[in-house]
Amino acid sequence: MPDFPKNLKFFTPTRRSLLKTAGAGAVLAATAGLPTRLFAQEPLKVAAVYTVPFEQQWVSRIHIAANAAKDRGDIEYTATENVSNTDYERVMREYCEAGNKLILGEVFGVEQAARDVARDYPEVAFLMGSSFKEDAAVPNFAPFDNYIQDASYLTGLIAGAMTQSKNIGMVGGFPIPEVNRLMHAFMAGVRETAGDDAKFQVAFIGSWFDPPKAKETAFAQIDAGADILYAERFGVSDAAQERGVLAIGNVIDTQADYPETVVASALWHFEPTLDRAIEQVKAGSFTAEDYGVYSFMKEGGCSIAPLGTFEDKVPDEIKALVAEREAAIKDGSFTVEINDEEPKSS
């Protein structure tokens, strides 16, 4: 803090006095060595529309990042959870009418309706989870996705080293690119350490949030010989825990809940994606671009969770390999393939 002269007097200006002496204020600031920006920029009004509960893995990461931006004063944030696809457009429009300048959400089931809303509110920025790319015809609509294939590949290296049966169960929500690319990256890692003869059981439950169904599907895979499960959905790790097999987490770290079950997890960090959007909206330069790239490991958008309770159970040579590949991914000398095709059981 600078040392101010003892005889310098401070006062609280009224709105009228500020309006009358706006020009003089800048001069006084300059002569006193104070910054010319006397007042912080107003927080950006941001709203989010989610089709699932806040605690669902994918949405929880967006919600955490938005609340972090709110806590540091960058945004005002409000959100609605469990919005049905049939009601999604209405809620989007209500948030636009309420003066929000940035709308977040996931529009995998309402793609066309969401882009129609964006066309009707050109002064509002839309940052939406989507399987489709940006469209110059809708310049205020930018898609994102959790491209965390880098971290998924690393967990595959670990899973391949931990399986004894070389039979891996994989339970996902829907076979869309956002899920497919993570599964393929995981499978590539498994094959690298377990061998090309590793077997995969792949199933999709047709829901983003149905833990009981995911659990039953996982039970069937365990009964068919799987000794490690890829838990793309909630419910899978519960099945693994009950049957005494291992699991690999996705998007969030659940090892604290399953300390003897969840070996490793691929974590998604939405902060780089959201911070980029906030910056662009405040600068008046937000436009249609693919925000998916901000989920890459080199951008800080994903990471592998600490091994925690499995630190001494994963072979040292595998930990060394993971560290080597992680460094190579970050410096660009190793690239994890992005494969959006639907994975099949082998």
Short mmCIF file of C-alpha atoms in Angstrom, two decimals:
data_model
loop_
_atom_site.label_atom_id
_atom_site.label_comp_id
_atom_site.label_asym_id
_atom_site.label_seq_id
_atom_site.Cartn_x
_atom_site.Cartn_y
_atom_site.Cartn_z
CA MET A 1 0.00 0.00 0.00
CA PRO A 2 1.34 3.50 -0.82
CA ASP A 3 1.91 6.02 2.01
CA PHE A 4 -0.64 8.82 1.68
CA PRO A 5 0.01 12.33 3.03
CA LYS A 6 -1.40 12.71 6.51
CA ASN A 7 -3.42 15.76 5.50
CA LEU A 8 -5.11 14.03 2.57
CA LYS A 9 -8.86 13.97 3.19
CA PHE A 10 -11.18 11.28 1.81
CA PHE A 11 -14.89 11.63 1.21
CA THR A 12 -17.67 9.45 -0.09
CA PRO A 13 -18.96 10.94 -3.36
CA THR A 14 -22.64 11.00 -4.17
CA ARG A 15 -23.90 9.91 -7.56
CA ARG A 16 -24.66 13.57 -8.42
CA SER A 17 -21.19 14.75 -7.45
CA LEU A 18 -19.63 11.99 -9.54
CA LEU A 19 -21.63 13.03 -12.58
CA LYS A 20 -20.70 16.69 -12.12
CA THR A 21 -17.00 16.07 -11.55
CA ALA A 22 -16.27 13.03 -13.71
CA GLY A 23 -13.56 14.80 -15.67
CA ALA A 24 -11.94 16.26 -12.61
CA GLY A 25 -11.83 12.84 -10.96
CA ALA A 26 -9.48 11.48 -13.61
CA VAL A 27 -7.14 14.43 -13.15
CA LEU A 28 -7.09 14.02 -9.39
CA ALA A 29 -6.41 10.31 -9.73
CA ALA A 30 -3.47 10.92 -12.03
CA THR A 31 -1.92 13.62 -9.87
CA ALA A 32 -2.28 11.55 -6.72
CA GLY A 33 -0.66 8.51 -8.37
CA LEU A 34 -3.86 6.49 -8.02
CA PRO A 35 -5.21 4.18 -10.74
CA THR A 36 -7.59 5.79 -13.22
CA ARG A 37 -9.98 2.81 -12.91
CA LEU A 38 -11.60 3.87 -9.65
CA PHE A 39 -14.39 1.32 -9.82
CA ALA A 40 -14.28 -2.40 -10.65
CA GLN A 41 -16.17 -3.66 -13.68
CA GLU A 42 -19.67 -4.87 -12.88
CA PRO A 43 -19.98 -8.67 -12.54
CA LEU A 44 -21.26 -10.37 -15.68
CA LYS A 45 -24.76 -11.84 -15.36
CA VAL A 46 -24.49 -15.56 -16.12
CA ALA A 47 -27.20 -18.22 -16.04
CA ALA A 48 -27.09 -21.97 -16.63
CA VAL A 49 -29.68 -24.51 -17.70
CA TYR A 50 -29.00 -28.14 -16.78
CA THR A 51 -31.02 -31.23 -17.68
CA VAL A 52 -29.63 -33.21 -14.73
CA PRO A 53 -28.93 -32.56 -11.03
CA PHE A 54 -26.04 -30.32 -10.01
CA GLU A 55 -24.23 -33.34 -8.54
CA GLN A 56 -24.13 -35.23 -11.83
CA GLN A 57 -20.46 -35.60 -12.84
CA TRP A 58 -20.40 -33.51 -16.01
CA VAL A 59 -22.65 -30.71 -14.79
CA SER A 60 -20.95 -30.58 -11.40
CA ARG A 61 -17.72 -29.45 -13.05
CA ILE A 62 -19.47 -26.57 -14.83
CA HIS A 63 -21.29 -25.64 -11.63
CA ILE A 64 -18.05 -25.63 -9.61
CA ALA A 65 -16.26 -23.42 -12.15
CA ALA A 66 -19.18 -20.99 -12.31
CA ASN A 67 -19.37 -20.71 -8.54
CA ALA A 68 -15.62 -20.10 -8.39
CA ALA A 69 -16.00 -17.22 -10.86
CA LYS A 70 -18.89 -15.92 -8.77
CA ASP A 71 -16.87 -16.11 -5.54
CA ARG A 72 -14.05 -14.05 -7.01
CA GLY A 73 -16.53 -11.40 -8.18
CA ASP A 74 -16.31 -11.93 -11.94
CA ILE A 75 -19.92 -12.98 -12.43
CA GLU A 76 -23.37 -13.14 -10.94
CA TYR A 77 -24.54 -16.73 -11.32
CA THR A 78 -27.89 -18.46 -11.24
CA ALA A 79 -28.80 -21.92 -12.50
CA THR A 80 -31.67 -24.33 -12.89
CA GLU A 81 -31.22 -28.10 -12.65
CA ASN A 82 -33.36 -31.02 -13.89
CA VAL A 83 -34.84 -29.12 -16.85
CA SER A 84 -36.54 -31.47 -19.29
CA ASN A 85 -35.71 -31.23 -22.98
CA THR A 86 -39.27 -30.12 -23.68
CA ASP A 87 -38.89 -27.22 -21.24
CA TYR A 88 -35.31 -26.30 -22.08
CA GLU A 89 -36.07 -23.60 -24.67
CA ARG A 90 -38.53 -21.83 -22.36
CA VAL A 91 -36.00 -21.62 -19.51
CA MET A 92 -33.31 -20.34 -21.88
CA ARG A 93 -35.59 -17.57 -23.08
CA GLU A 94 -36.56 -16.59 -19.55
CA TYR A 95 -32.92 -16.20 -18.61
CA CYS A 96 -32.31 -14.08 -21.69
CA GLU A 97 -35.25 -11.85 -20.85
CA ALA A 98 -33.90 -11.50 -17.30
CA GLY A 99 -30.83 -9.70 -18.63
CA ASN A 100 -28.22 -12.45 -18.47
CA LYS A 101 -25.36 -11.86 -20.89
CA LEU A 102 -23.93 -15.40 -20.90
CA ILE A 103 -25.98 -18.60 -20.90
CA LEU A 104 -24.39 -21.97 -20.07
CA GLY A 105 -25.85 -25.40 -20.57
CA GLU A 106 -25.80 -28.75 -22.36
CA VAL A 107 -27.96 -29.02 -25.46
CA PHE A 108 -27.23 -32.55 -26.67
CA GLY A 109 -30.95 -33.30 -26.88
CA VAL A 110 -32.20 -29.83 -27.91
CA GLU A 111 -29.56 -28.67 -30.35
CA GLN A 112 -31.76 -26.94 -32.93
CA ALA A 113 -34.04 -25.28 -30.39
CA ALA A 114 -31.06 -23.87 -28.48
CA ARG A 115 -29.51 -22.38 -31.60
CA ASP A 116 -32.87 -20.87 -32.53
CA VAL A 117 -32.95 -19.12 -29.17
CA ALA A 118 -29.44 -17.80 -29.79
CA ARG A 119 -30.58 -16.33 -33.11
CA ASP A 120 -33.42 -14.53 -31.33
CA TYR A 121 -31.08 -12.99 -28.74
CA PRO A 122 -27.99 -11.83 -30.65
CA GLU A 123 -26.86 -9.64 -27.73
CA VAL A 124 -26.54 -12.70 -25.45
CA ALA A 125 -23.59 -15.11 -25.57
CA PHE A 126 -24.32 -18.84 -25.43
CA LEU A 127 -21.67 -21.34 -24.32
CA MET A 128 -23.22 -24.76 -24.71
CA GLY A 129 -22.13 -28.36 -24.41
CA SER A 130 -22.74 -29.81 -27.84
CA SER A 131 -21.69 -32.63 -30.16
CA PHE A 132 -21.80 -30.23 -33.10
CA LYS A 133 -19.41 -27.50 -34.15
CA GLU A 134 -19.68 -23.74 -34.31
CA ASP A 135 -21.75 -22.11 -37.06
CA ALA A 136 -20.85 -18.69 -38.43
CA ALA A 137 -24.56 -18.11 -39.06
CA VAL A 138 -25.07 -18.08 -35.26
CA PRO A 139 -22.06 -16.00 -34.18
CA ASN A 140 -23.13 -15.76 -30.51
CA PHE A 141 -23.34 -19.56 -30.02
CA ALA A 142 -20.09 -21.34 -29.09
CA PRO A 143 -20.04 -25.11 -28.45
CA PHE A 144 -17.81 -26.84 -25.92
CA ASP A 145 -17.27 -30.43 -24.92
CA ASN A 146 -15.13 -32.22 -22.38
CA TYR A 147 -12.25 -33.31 -24.56
CA ILE A 148 -10.50 -35.10 -21.70
CA GLN A 149 -9.19 -37.95 -23.84
CA ASP A 150 -5.67 -37.12 -22.64
CA ALA A 151 -6.50 -37.97 -19.03
CA SER A 152 -8.69 -40.93 -20.06
CA TYR A 153 -5.76 -42.45 -21.95
CA LEU A 154 -3.56 -42.15 -18.85
CA THR A 155 -6.13 -43.95 -16.69
CA GLY A 156 -6.22 -46.68 -19.34
CA LEU A 157 -2.49 -47.24 -18.88
CA ILE A 158 -3.15 -47.81 -15.18
CA ALA A 159 -6.20 -50.03 -15.75
CA GLY A 160 -4.26 -52.23 -18.16
CA ALA A 161 -1.63 -52.80 -15.50
CA MET A 162 -4.18 -53.60 -12.78
CA THR A 163 -6.42 -56.08 -14.61
CA GLN A 164 -5.74 -59.76 -14.19
CA SER A 165 -8.45 -61.15 -16.46
CA LYS A 166 -7.81 -58.61 -19.23
CA ASN A 167 -11.60 -58.30 -19.32
CA ILE A 168 -12.72 -54.69 -18.94
CA GLY A 169 -16.31 -53.51 -18.45
CA MET A 170 -17.35 -50.09 -19.76
CA VAL A 171 -20.68 -48.42 -18.97
CA GLY A 172 -21.59 -45.12 -20.65
CA GLY A 173 -24.62 -42.88 -20.96
CA PHE A 174 -25.11 -42.44 -24.71
CA PRO A 175 -22.81 -43.31 -27.63
CA ILE A 176 -22.19 -39.70 -28.60
CA PRO A 177 -18.80 -38.20 -29.51
CA GLU A 178 -18.33 -36.71 -26.03
CA VAL A 179 -18.44 -40.22 -24.53
CA ASN A 180 -17.02 -42.23 -27.42
CA ARG A 181 -13.70 -40.38 -27.59
CA LEU A 182 -13.06 -40.93 -23.89
CA MET A 183 -13.78 -44.63 -24.13
CA HIS A 184 -11.52 -45.06 -27.15
CA ALA A 185 -8.66 -43.21 -25.44
CA PHE A 186 -9.08 -45.34 -22.33
CA MET A 187 -9.10 -48.52 -24.42
CA ALA A 188 -5.91 -47.43 -26.20
CA GLY A 189 -4.17 -47.02 -22.85
CA VAL A 190 -5.36 -50.42 -21.65
CA ARG A 191 -4.07 -52.18 -24.77
CA GLU A 192 -0.69 -50.52 -24.36
CA THR A 193 -0.07 -52.00 -20.91
CA ALA A 194 -2.32 -55.10 -20.89
CA GLY A 195 -1.74 -56.15 -24.49
CA ASP A 196 -3.78 -56.18 -27.68
CA ASP A 197 -5.68 -59.24 -26.46
CA ALA A 198 -7.51 -57.22 -23.82
CA LYS A 199 -11.28 -57.69 -24.06
CA PHE A 200 -13.85 -54.91 -23.64
CA GLN A 201 -17.54 -55.13 -22.78
CA VAL A 202 -19.17 -51.86 -23.88
CA ALA A 203 -22.70 -50.85 -22.89
CA PHE A 204 -24.76 -47.65 -22.90
CA ILE A 205 -27.70 -47.13 -20.56
CA GLY A 206 -29.56 -44.45 -22.56
CA SER A 207 -29.51 -41.91 -19.73
CA TRP A 208 -27.21 -39.28 -18.26
CA PHE A 209 -28.37 -39.95 -14.73
CA ASP A 210 -29.71 -43.37 -13.82
CA PRO A 211 -27.38 -44.89 -11.20
CA PRO A 212 -29.54 -48.01 -10.61
CA LYS A 213 -29.51 -48.90 -14.31
CA ALA A 214 -25.77 -48.26 -14.59
CA LYS A 215 -25.21 -50.45 -11.54
CA GLU A 216 -27.23 -53.36 -12.95
CA THR A 217 -25.39 -53.09 -16.27
CA ALA A 218 -22.08 -53.19 -14.43
CA PHE A 219 -23.17 -56.26 -12.46
CA ALA A 220 -23.83 -58.06 -15.76
CA GLN A 221 -20.34 -57.20 -16.99
CA ILE A 222 -18.75 -58.45 -13.79
CA ASP A 223 -20.71 -61.68 -14.14
CA ALA A 224 -19.26 -61.95 -17.65
CA GLY A 225 -15.69 -61.78 -16.31
CA ALA A 226 -14.78 -58.10 -15.99
CA ASP A 227 -12.39 -57.40 -13.11
CA ILE A 228 -12.12 -53.64 -13.68
CA LEU A 229 -14.84 -51.22 -14.78
CA TYR A 230 -14.75 -47.91 -16.62
CA ALA A 231 -17.29 -45.85 -14.68
CA GLU A 232 -18.45 -43.23 -17.18
CA ARG A 233 -21.75 -43.03 -15.24
CA PHE A 234 -22.71 -42.95 -11.57
CA GLY A 235 -23.69 -46.36 -10.24
CA VAL A 236 -20.85 -48.33 -11.83
CA SER A 237 -18.44 -47.88 -8.93
CA ASP A 238 -21.16 -49.04 -6.53
CA ALA A 239 -21.37 -52.32 -8.43
CA ALA A 240 -17.58 -52.65 -8.43
CA GLN A 241 -17.40 -52.02 -4.70
CA GLU A 242 -20.09 -54.58 -3.91
CA ARG A 243 -18.44 -57.27 -6.04
CA GLY A 244 -14.86 -56.54 -5.01
CA VAL A 245 -13.53 -55.46 -8.40
CA LEU A 246 -11.79 -52.23 -9.39
CA ALA A 247 -13.10 -49.13 -11.15
CA ILE A 248 -11.77 -46.16 -13.10
CA GLY A 249 -13.52 -42.84 -12.56
CA ASN A 250 -14.53 -40.22 -15.10
CA VAL A 251 -14.77 -36.40 -14.87
CA ILE A 252 -14.68 -36.28 -11.04
CA ASP A 253 -12.62 -37.98 -8.33
CA THR A 254 -14.76 -40.36 -6.27
CA GLN A 255 -11.97 -42.29 -4.55
CA ALA A 256 -12.91 -40.81 -1.18
CA ASP A 257 -16.26 -42.60 -1.51
CA TYR A 258 -14.72 -45.81 -2.86
CA PRO A 259 -11.22 -45.94 -1.31
CA GLU A 260 -10.62 -49.62 -2.09
CA THR A 261 -12.33 -49.56 -5.50
CA VAL A 262 -11.55 -46.46 -7.58
CA VAL A 263 -7.95 -46.72 -8.72
CA ALA A 264 -7.68 -43.55 -10.79
CA SER A 265 -9.90 -40.94 -12.41
CA ALA A 266 -9.72 -38.66 -15.43
CA LEU A 267 -10.70 -35.20 -14.16
CA TRP A 268 -12.33 -32.44 -16.18
CA HIS A 269 -11.60 -28.81 -15.28
CA PHE A 270 -14.13 -26.42 -16.81
CA GLU A 271 -12.37 -23.32 -15.51
CA PRO A 272 -10.23 -22.62 -18.63
CA THR A 273 -13.33 -22.90 -20.86
CA LEU A 274 -15.50 -20.63 -18.73
CA ASP A 275 -12.77 -18.09 -18.01
CA ARG A 276 -12.13 -17.70 -21.73
CA ALA A 277 -15.84 -17.07 -22.35
CA ILE A 278 -16.13 -14.54 -19.51
CA GLU A 279 -13.12 -12.66 -20.82
CA GLN A 280 -14.48 -12.59 -24.36
CA VAL A 281 -17.98 -11.46 -23.35
CA LYS A 282 -16.61 -8.66 -21.17
CA ALA A 283 -14.34 -7.55 -24.01
CA GLY A 284 -17.25 -7.59 -26.46
CA SER A 285 -15.45 -10.12 -28.65
CA PHE A 286 -17.33 -13.36 -27.93
CA THR A 287 -17.99 -15.26 -31.14
CA ALA A 288 -18.71 -18.71 -32.50
CA GLU A 289 -15.61 -20.83 -31.90
CA ASP A 290 -14.91 -24.34 -30.69
CA TYR A 291 -14.33 -24.07 -26.95
CA GLY A 292 -13.65 -27.80 -26.72
CA VAL A 293 -9.92 -27.20 -27.08
CA TYR A 294 -9.80 -25.63 -23.61
CA SER A 295 -10.47 -29.08 -22.12
CA PHE A 296 -7.17 -30.44 -23.45
CA MET A 297 -4.51 -31.29 -20.86
CA LYS A 298 -2.06 -28.75 -22.29
CA GLU A 299 -4.67 -26.04 -21.64
CA GLY A 300 -5.21 -27.16 -18.05
CA GLY A 301 -8.65 -28.54 -18.91
CA CYS A 302 -8.06 -32.06 -17.63
CA SER A 303 -5.76 -34.04 -15.38
CA ILE A 304 -5.41 -37.42 -13.76
CA ALA A 305 -6.43 -37.61 -10.12
CA PRO A 306 -3.84 -38.53 -7.46
CA LEU A 307 -3.62 -42.29 -6.92
CA GLY A 308 -4.25 -41.80 -3.20
CA THR A 309 -5.05 -45.18 -1.62
CA PHE A 310 -3.63 -46.93 -4.69
CA GLU A 311 -0.31 -45.08 -4.69
CA ASP A 312 1.56 -48.16 -3.43
CA LYS A 313 -0.59 -50.64 -5.39
CA VAL A 314 0.12 -49.38 -8.92
CA PRO A 315 3.49 -50.70 -10.19
CA ASP A 316 6.30 -48.15 -10.15
CA GLU A 317 7.07 -48.67 -13.83
CA ILE A 318 3.47 -47.81 -14.73
CA LYS A 319 3.55 -44.67 -12.61
CA ALA A 320 6.74 -43.68 -14.38
CA LEU A 321 5.15 -44.34 -17.78
CA VAL A 322 2.10 -42.24 -16.86
CA ALA A 323 4.33 -39.36 -15.75
CA GLU A 324 6.37 -39.60 -18.94
CA ARG A 325 3.30 -39.60 -21.18
CA GLU A 326 1.67 -36.78 -19.22
CA ALA A 327 4.73 -34.59 -19.75
CA ALA A 328 4.80 -35.49 -23.45
CA ILE A 329 1.11 -34.63 -23.86
CA LYS A 330 1.67 -31.25 -22.23
CA ASP A 331 4.68 -30.36 -24.37
CA GLY A 332 3.01 -31.58 -27.56
CA SER A 333 5.40 -34.43 -28.34
CA PHE A 334 2.68 -37.07 -27.77
CA THR A 335 -0.88 -36.80 -29.06
CA VAL A 336 -3.80 -38.93 -27.90
CA GLU A 337 -6.00 -39.91 -30.84
CA ILE A 338 -9.51 -38.45 -30.90
CA ASN A 339 -11.93 -41.13 -32.13
CA ASP A 340 -15.59 -40.13 -32.00
CA GLU A 341 -16.95 -43.37 -33.47
CA GLU A 342 -19.11 -45.57 -31.27
CA PRO A 343 -16.92 -48.12 -29.47
CA LYS A 344 -17.91 -51.78 -29.72
CA SER A 345 -17.48 -54.76 -27.45
CA SER A 346 -14.66 -57.10 -28.40
#
